């Protein structure tokens, strides 16, 4: 049996946190009424409502010159009404605002949020219909204590015991602590639990791994495609200062797509190919090693020049225009300016 001793102390939050569940009606705000992870084409908004505190985490990317800037903001709710929340980031004076509308959230930052790169617009919108659940983890030690979301991750009195199921955000970078939430008989406790104390493989019955599509179906997409950057009325092949030019390679023989993201790369299986809307349009179903799916929207832009336009919620959320590698010489190559600072 779980033994939870909830705290009602509001703590500053320098750490990301989010858990599952969502209720689409704005008026239905209990201890977990808006808990969930919401997404748009360039980022996510995570909310966890516990009886002890409400935490919000925002991450996203935005155009920053010829590259992309990012936001990674952990916030704690200071004051909330049914339609308007006031939030703060630990160590910052500027307040954020989250407007809770019936169909969407509108997040607005202070004048110059330190958790975002230069040029952030200060505003992001997330549809409430995009809410998704997170992982269910089981406690695998005799007693796992909750920790505060402060810089020291101060231990709390609340804890869960072996076999308890908690909702948790399993961050891809595998941090030492996971943001988690435990629903007790009357109250929900939110906080941080040690990653090593949890088994997050128990998310229900395992599903059969999807097989890659046949080689002949992938043959029209085969080859390496290099990113094009719009400049004026045309395109150039841009060489960034501190990264490789983005590209991806479709391999029919293995049914895989290798994606070069600039400073890192990843490989996905192509598990479906379906015709899209219009001539030259396709939808490629991609599946990551951990089973996460992603739909790649493919559109032939100019068959003679070998150019395509692609988009997807994650891998291709920022880069969309590509040319076959063997035809990239038709476009001028340009080195990104301001590279001196990367050479020092």
Short mmCIF file of C-alpha atoms in Angstrom, two decimals:
data_model
loop_
_atom_site.label_atom_id
_atom_site.label_comp_id
_atom_site.label_asym_id
_atom_site.label_seq_id
_atom_site.Cartn_x
_atom_site.Cartn_y
_atom_site.Cartn_z
CA UNK A 1 0.00 0.00 0.00
CA UNK A 2 1.32 3.44 -0.85
CA UNK A 3 2.06 5.91 1.89
CA UNK A 4 1.89 9.48 0.68
CA UNK A 5 2.45 12.45 2.91
CA UNK A 6 1.63 15.35 0.59
CA UNK A 7 3.22 18.72 0.98
CA UNK A 8 1.44 21.96 0.20
CA UNK A 9 4.51 24.13 -0.08
CA UNK A 10 5.01 25.97 -3.38
CA UNK A 11 8.57 25.58 -4.65
CA UNK A 12 10.60 27.25 -7.39
CA UNK A 13 11.14 25.06 -10.44
CA UNK A 14 14.40 24.84 -12.38
CA UNK A 15 13.53 21.40 -13.77
CA UNK A 16 11.20 20.12 -16.49
CA UNK A 17 8.16 18.13 -15.41
CA UNK A 18 5.09 16.68 -17.05
CA UNK A 19 2.70 13.72 -16.74
CA UNK A 20 -0.34 12.17 -18.32
CA UNK A 21 -4.05 12.68 -18.64
CA UNK A 22 -6.13 15.53 -19.98
CA UNK A 23 -9.66 16.89 -19.77
CA UNK A 24 -10.69 18.95 -22.79
CA UNK A 25 -13.08 21.30 -21.01
CA UNK A 26 -11.44 24.39 -19.53
CA UNK A 27 -13.79 24.44 -16.57
CA UNK A 28 -12.88 20.90 -15.50
CA UNK A 29 -9.80 21.75 -13.44
CA UNK A 30 -9.32 19.43 -10.53
CA UNK A 31 -5.95 18.26 -9.25
CA UNK A 32 -5.25 16.77 -12.69
CA UNK A 33 -7.77 18.50 -14.96
CA UNK A 34 -5.20 19.87 -17.43
CA UNK A 35 -2.34 17.48 -16.81
CA UNK A 36 -0.82 16.36 -20.10
CA UNK A 37 1.62 17.14 -22.87
CA UNK A 38 0.48 19.37 -25.72
CA UNK A 39 2.33 19.94 -28.98
CA UNK A 40 2.59 22.22 -31.98
CA UNK A 41 4.84 21.90 -35.03
CA UNK A 42 7.90 23.20 -33.20
CA UNK A 43 7.57 22.34 -29.54
CA UNK A 44 5.73 20.96 -26.51
CA UNK A 45 3.94 22.31 -23.47
CA UNK A 46 3.78 19.97 -20.48
CA UNK A 47 1.51 20.53 -17.48
CA UNK A 48 1.29 18.59 -14.21
CA UNK A 49 -1.29 19.54 -11.62
CA UNK A 50 -0.81 18.04 -8.19
CA UNK A 51 -2.48 18.82 -4.90
CA UNK A 52 0.81 20.30 -3.72
CA UNK A 53 1.78 22.41 -6.76
CA UNK A 54 1.34 22.92 -10.49
CA UNK A 55 4.35 22.74 -12.77
CA UNK A 56 4.75 23.67 -16.43
CA UNK A 57 7.55 22.92 -18.88
CA UNK A 58 7.93 24.48 -22.32
CA UNK A 59 10.40 23.40 -24.99
CA UNK A 60 10.53 24.40 -28.62
CA UNK A 61 12.52 25.79 -31.50
CA UNK A 62 12.18 28.89 -33.65
CA UNK A 63 13.96 30.48 -36.64
CA UNK A 64 17.15 32.29 -35.63
CA UNK A 65 18.78 33.72 -38.72
CA UNK A 66 19.92 30.85 -40.91
CA UNK A 67 19.80 28.39 -38.02
CA UNK A 68 17.32 27.66 -35.22
CA UNK A 69 17.03 28.92 -31.68
CA UNK A 70 15.60 26.89 -28.81
CA UNK A 71 13.61 27.31 -25.60
CA UNK A 72 13.84 24.98 -22.61
CA UNK A 73 11.84 26.57 -19.81
CA UNK A 74 10.82 25.04 -16.49
CA UNK A 75 8.13 27.09 -14.77
CA UNK A 76 6.07 26.97 -11.58
CA UNK A 77 2.57 28.39 -11.25
CA UNK A 78 2.39 31.22 -8.71
CA UNK A 79 -1.25 32.13 -9.16
CA UNK A 80 -4.04 30.58 -11.17
CA UNK A 81 -7.60 31.27 -12.18
CA UNK A 82 -9.81 29.23 -14.50
CA UNK A 83 -8.55 31.19 -17.51
CA UNK A 84 -5.23 32.78 -16.57
CA UNK A 85 -2.11 31.43 -14.86
CA UNK A 86 0.89 33.42 -13.67
CA UNK A 87 4.17 31.50 -13.86
CA UNK A 88 7.80 32.10 -12.93
CA UNK A 89 11.08 30.50 -13.78
CA UNK A 90 13.41 29.90 -10.82
CA UNK A 91 15.79 32.80 -10.29
CA UNK A 92 13.97 35.09 -12.72
CA UNK A 93 11.81 38.12 -11.94
CA UNK A 94 9.92 38.29 -15.23
CA UNK A 95 6.56 36.55 -15.12
CA UNK A 96 5.12 34.27 -17.78
CA UNK A 97 1.43 33.99 -18.51
CA UNK A 98 -0.56 30.95 -19.60
CA UNK A 99 -4.01 31.75 -20.92
CA UNK A 100 -6.35 28.75 -20.68
CA UNK A 101 -8.90 28.97 -23.48
CA UNK A 102 -11.53 26.34 -24.29
CA UNK A 103 -9.62 25.03 -27.32
CA UNK A 104 -6.03 26.17 -26.81
CA UNK A 105 -3.31 27.39 -24.47
CA UNK A 106 -1.50 30.65 -25.17
CA UNK A 107 1.91 30.91 -23.47
CA UNK A 108 3.56 34.33 -23.27
CA UNK A 109 6.99 35.09 -21.83
CA UNK A 110 8.49 38.11 -20.15
CA UNK A 111 10.61 40.60 -22.15
CA UNK A 112 13.78 38.51 -22.38
CA UNK A 113 13.47 34.96 -21.04
CA UNK A 114 16.88 33.49 -20.20
CA UNK A 115 15.69 29.99 -21.08
CA UNK A 116 15.17 30.95 -24.74
CA UNK A 117 17.65 31.94 -27.41
CA UNK A 118 17.81 35.43 -28.88
CA UNK A 119 14.98 36.26 -31.20
CA UNK A 120 12.23 34.25 -29.51
CA UNK A 121 8.88 35.85 -30.33
CA UNK A 122 7.67 35.53 -26.75
CA UNK A 123 4.48 33.69 -27.60
CA UNK A 124 3.43 30.12 -28.47
CA UNK A 125 0.04 28.50 -28.93
CA UNK A 126 -0.89 24.87 -28.28
CA UNK A 127 -4.16 23.19 -29.24
CA UNK A 128 -5.73 21.31 -26.35
CA UNK A 129 -6.78 18.54 -28.72
CA UNK A 130 -3.11 17.49 -29.06
CA UNK A 131 -2.89 16.19 -25.49
CA UNK A 132 -1.05 12.87 -25.13
CA UNK A 133 -0.33 10.59 -22.16
CA UNK A 134 3.15 9.76 -20.93
CA UNK A 135 4.81 6.68 -19.52
CA UNK A 136 3.56 4.52 -16.69
CA UNK A 137 6.49 3.53 -14.49
CA UNK A 138 6.62 1.03 -11.63
CA UNK A 139 8.56 1.66 -8.44
CA UNK A 140 11.23 -1.08 -8.17
CA UNK A 141 12.77 -0.21 -4.80
CA UNK A 142 11.23 -0.63 -1.36
CA UNK A 143 10.73 3.13 -0.97
CA UNK A 144 11.17 5.98 -3.45
CA UNK A 145 11.04 9.48 -2.07
CA UNK A 146 9.77 12.51 -3.95
CA UNK A 147 12.20 15.39 -4.41
CA UNK A 148 11.53 19.09 -4.81
CA UNK A 149 12.02 20.84 -8.14
CA UNK A 150 14.61 23.21 -6.72
CA UNK A 151 18.29 23.43 -7.64
CA UNK A 152 19.27 21.00 -4.89
CA UNK A 153 16.45 18.51 -5.56
CA UNK A 154 15.63 18.65 -1.84
CA UNK A 155 14.06 15.42 -0.50
CA UNK A 156 10.42 15.64 0.55
CA UNK A 157 8.43 13.65 3.07
CA UNK A 158 6.15 12.13 0.43
CA UNK A 159 7.11 8.75 -1.01
CA UNK A 160 5.86 5.74 -2.97
CA UNK A 161 6.67 2.08 -2.38
CA UNK A 162 7.59 -0.99 -4.41
CA UNK A 163 5.03 -1.88 -7.05
CA UNK A 164 3.32 1.51 -7.12
CA UNK A 165 2.53 2.87 -10.57
CA UNK A 166 3.40 6.50 -11.27
CA UNK A 167 2.91 8.68 -14.31
CA UNK A 168 6.27 10.01 -15.46
CA UNK A 169 7.94 11.97 -18.22
CA UNK A 170 10.85 9.85 -19.43
CA UNK A 171 13.10 12.53 -20.90
CA UNK A 172 15.09 11.26 -23.92
CA UNK A 173 18.33 12.51 -22.32
CA UNK A 174 17.73 10.18 -19.34
CA UNK A 175 18.27 12.60 -16.44
CA UNK A 176 18.97 11.49 -12.86
CA UNK A 177 15.42 12.48 -11.86
CA UNK A 178 12.14 11.98 -13.68
CA UNK A 179 9.16 14.26 -13.32
CA UNK A 180 6.40 12.10 -11.89
CA UNK A 181 2.93 12.16 -10.40
CA UNK A 182 1.17 9.70 -8.09
CA UNK A 183 -2.60 9.70 -7.75
CA UNK A 184 -3.63 8.74 -4.24
CA UNK A 185 -7.15 7.99 -2.99
CA UNK A 186 -7.92 11.68 -2.47
CA UNK A 187 -4.95 13.73 -3.61
CA UNK A 188 -2.31 13.76 -6.34
CA UNK A 189 1.34 14.27 -5.44
CA UNK A 190 3.72 15.70 -8.03
CA UNK A 191 7.50 15.92 -7.83
CA UNK A 192 10.76 14.31 -8.92
CA UNK A 193 11.65 10.64 -8.48
CA UNK A 194 15.07 9.09 -9.06
CA UNK A 195 15.29 7.43 -12.46
CA UNK A 196 17.14 4.48 -10.97
CA UNK A 197 14.20 3.78 -8.64
CA UNK A 198 11.74 3.27 -11.50
CA UNK A 199 11.07 0.64 -14.13
CA UNK A 200 9.55 2.45 -17.07
CA UNK A 201 9.28 -0.51 -19.41
CA UNK A 202 5.85 -1.48 -18.03
CA UNK A 203 3.61 0.57 -20.30
CA UNK A 204 1.15 -2.21 -20.98
CA UNK A 205 1.33 -5.28 -23.20
CA UNK A 206 4.16 -5.09 -25.73
CA UNK A 207 3.14 -4.55 -29.32
CA UNK A 208 4.64 -6.41 -32.24
CA UNK A 209 7.46 -4.54 -33.92
CA UNK A 210 6.49 -3.14 -37.29
CA UNK A 211 8.40 -4.49 -40.26
CA UNK A 212 9.96 -2.10 -42.79
CA UNK A 213 8.25 -1.76 -46.16
CA UNK A 214 9.43 -3.71 -49.20
CA UNK A 215 12.42 -2.35 -51.11
CA UNK A 216 10.49 -1.78 -54.33
CA UNK A 217 8.09 0.60 -52.60
CA UNK A 218 11.00 2.70 -51.35
CA UNK A 219 12.96 2.76 -54.59
CA UNK A 220 11.40 6.04 -55.86
CA UNK A 221 12.64 7.78 -52.70
CA UNK A 222 16.09 6.15 -52.63
CA UNK A 223 19.27 8.15 -52.29
CA UNK A 224 20.67 11.03 -50.28
CA UNK A 225 18.82 14.33 -50.10
CA UNK A 226 20.58 17.55 -49.05
CA UNK A 227 18.88 20.50 -47.36
CA UNK A 228 18.26 23.69 -49.31
CA UNK A 229 18.06 27.06 -47.57
CA UNK A 230 15.89 29.76 -49.08
CA UNK A 231 17.77 32.94 -49.97
CA UNK A 232 15.92 35.74 -51.67
CA UNK A 233 13.80 34.18 -54.42
CA UNK A 234 15.94 31.06 -54.70
CA UNK A 235 17.82 28.44 -52.71
CA UNK A 236 21.41 27.76 -51.66
CA UNK A 237 23.16 24.78 -50.10
CA UNK A 238 24.24 26.31 -46.80
CA UNK A 239 27.22 25.03 -44.79
CA UNK A 240 26.60 25.94 -41.13
CA UNK A 241 29.46 27.17 -38.96
CA UNK A 242 29.50 24.40 -36.38
CA UNK A 243 27.50 21.56 -37.93
CA UNK A 244 27.03 19.51 -41.07
CA UNK A 245 24.46 20.45 -43.68
CA UNK A 246 21.24 18.62 -42.89
CA UNK A 247 20.47 15.63 -45.10
CA UNK A 248 18.70 12.29 -45.11
CA UNK A 249 19.31 9.02 -46.93
CA UNK A 250 16.59 6.54 -47.90
CA UNK A 251 17.88 2.94 -48.07
CA UNK A 252 15.42 0.57 -49.77
CA UNK A 253 17.57 -2.51 -49.07
CA UNK A 254 17.21 -2.09 -45.30
CA UNK A 255 13.95 -0.15 -45.23
CA UNK A 256 15.59 2.67 -43.27
CA UNK A 257 16.02 6.42 -43.36
CA UNK A 258 19.21 7.87 -41.90
CA UNK A 259 18.69 11.50 -40.91
CA UNK A 260 21.65 13.86 -40.43
CA UNK A 261 20.43 16.64 -38.14
CA UNK A 262 23.58 18.75 -38.25
CA UNK A 263 25.32 17.85 -35.01
CA UNK A 264 23.77 14.43 -34.55
CA UNK A 265 22.11 11.71 -36.61
CA UNK A 266 19.34 9.17 -36.15
CA UNK A 267 17.96 6.18 -38.04
CA UNK A 268 14.26 5.38 -38.52
CA UNK A 269 12.49 2.42 -40.11
CA UNK A 270 10.05 3.16 -42.93
CA UNK A 271 7.03 1.10 -41.90
CA UNK A 272 4.45 2.39 -44.40
CA UNK A 273 4.18 4.28 -47.68
CA UNK A 274 0.84 5.77 -48.71
CA UNK A 275 -0.24 8.15 -51.45
CA UNK A 276 -0.86 11.70 -50.25
CA UNK A 277 -3.17 14.38 -51.60
CA UNK A 278 -2.20 15.56 -55.06
CA UNK A 279 0.37 14.55 -57.64
CA UNK A 280 3.79 13.69 -56.22
CA UNK A 281 2.52 13.62 -52.63
CA UNK A 282 3.26 10.73 -50.27
CA UNK A 283 3.10 9.94 -46.57
CA UNK A 284 5.95 7.82 -45.21
CA UNK A 285 5.32 6.24 -41.83
CA UNK A 286 8.56 6.26 -39.81
CA UNK A 287 9.20 4.32 -36.61
CA UNK A 288 12.06 4.98 -34.19
CA UNK A 289 13.97 2.28 -32.32
CA UNK A 290 11.84 2.93 -29.21
CA UNK A 291 8.63 2.48 -31.22
CA UNK A 292 7.77 6.18 -31.49
CA UNK A 293 5.96 6.85 -34.79
CA UNK A 294 6.33 9.89 -37.02
CA UNK A 295 4.53 10.72 -40.29
CA UNK A 296 6.73 12.23 -42.99
CA UNK A 297 4.80 14.31 -45.53
CA UNK A 298 6.60 14.15 -48.90
CA UNK A 299 5.87 16.34 -51.94
CA UNK A 300 7.81 16.49 -55.20
CA UNK A 301 8.58 20.18 -55.80
CA UNK A 302 10.46 20.01 -59.12
CA UNK A 303 11.11 16.57 -60.62
CA UNK A 304 13.58 17.92 -63.20
CA UNK A 305 15.68 19.67 -60.57
CA UNK A 306 15.32 16.78 -58.12
CA UNK A 307 13.80 18.86 -55.33
CA UNK A 308 11.23 17.81 -52.75
CA UNK A 309 9.44 19.42 -49.83
CA UNK A 310 9.12 17.35 -46.66
CA UNK A 311 7.70 17.96 -43.21
CA UNK A 312 7.06 16.04 -39.99
CA UNK A 313 6.28 16.92 -36.36
CA UNK A 314 9.82 16.31 -35.10
CA UNK A 315 12.71 15.44 -37.44
CA UNK A 316 11.64 17.77 -40.23
CA UNK A 317 9.83 20.45 -38.25
CA UNK A 318 12.46 23.09 -39.13
CA UNK A 319 13.98 21.97 -42.45
CA UNK A 320 11.65 21.33 -45.40
CA UNK A 321 13.38 21.78 -48.79
CA UNK A 322 15.81 19.15 -50.11
CA UNK A 323 17.56 18.26 -53.38
CA UNK A 324 19.02 14.95 -54.53
CA UNK A 325 22.72 14.91 -53.73
CA UNK A 326 23.70 14.27 -57.36
CA UNK A 327 21.80 17.40 -58.44
CA UNK A 328 22.85 19.82 -55.70
CA UNK A 329 25.52 21.37 -57.95
CA UNK A 330 22.69 23.24 -59.69
CA UNK A 331 22.39 25.35 -56.56
CA UNK A 332 25.07 27.71 -55.23
CA UNK A 333 26.95 26.63 -52.13
CA UNK A 334 27.35 29.18 -49.35
CA UNK A 335 29.20 29.22 -46.03
CA UNK A 336 27.23 30.61 -43.10
CA UNK A 337 28.58 34.00 -42.01
CA UNK A 338 29.88 34.85 -38.53
CA UNK A 339 31.86 31.64 -38.16
CA UNK A 340 34.87 33.30 -36.50
CA UNK A 341 33.31 32.97 -33.06
CA UNK A 342 33.17 29.17 -33.47
CA UNK A 343 36.87 29.00 -34.31
CA UNK A 344 38.16 30.70 -31.20
#
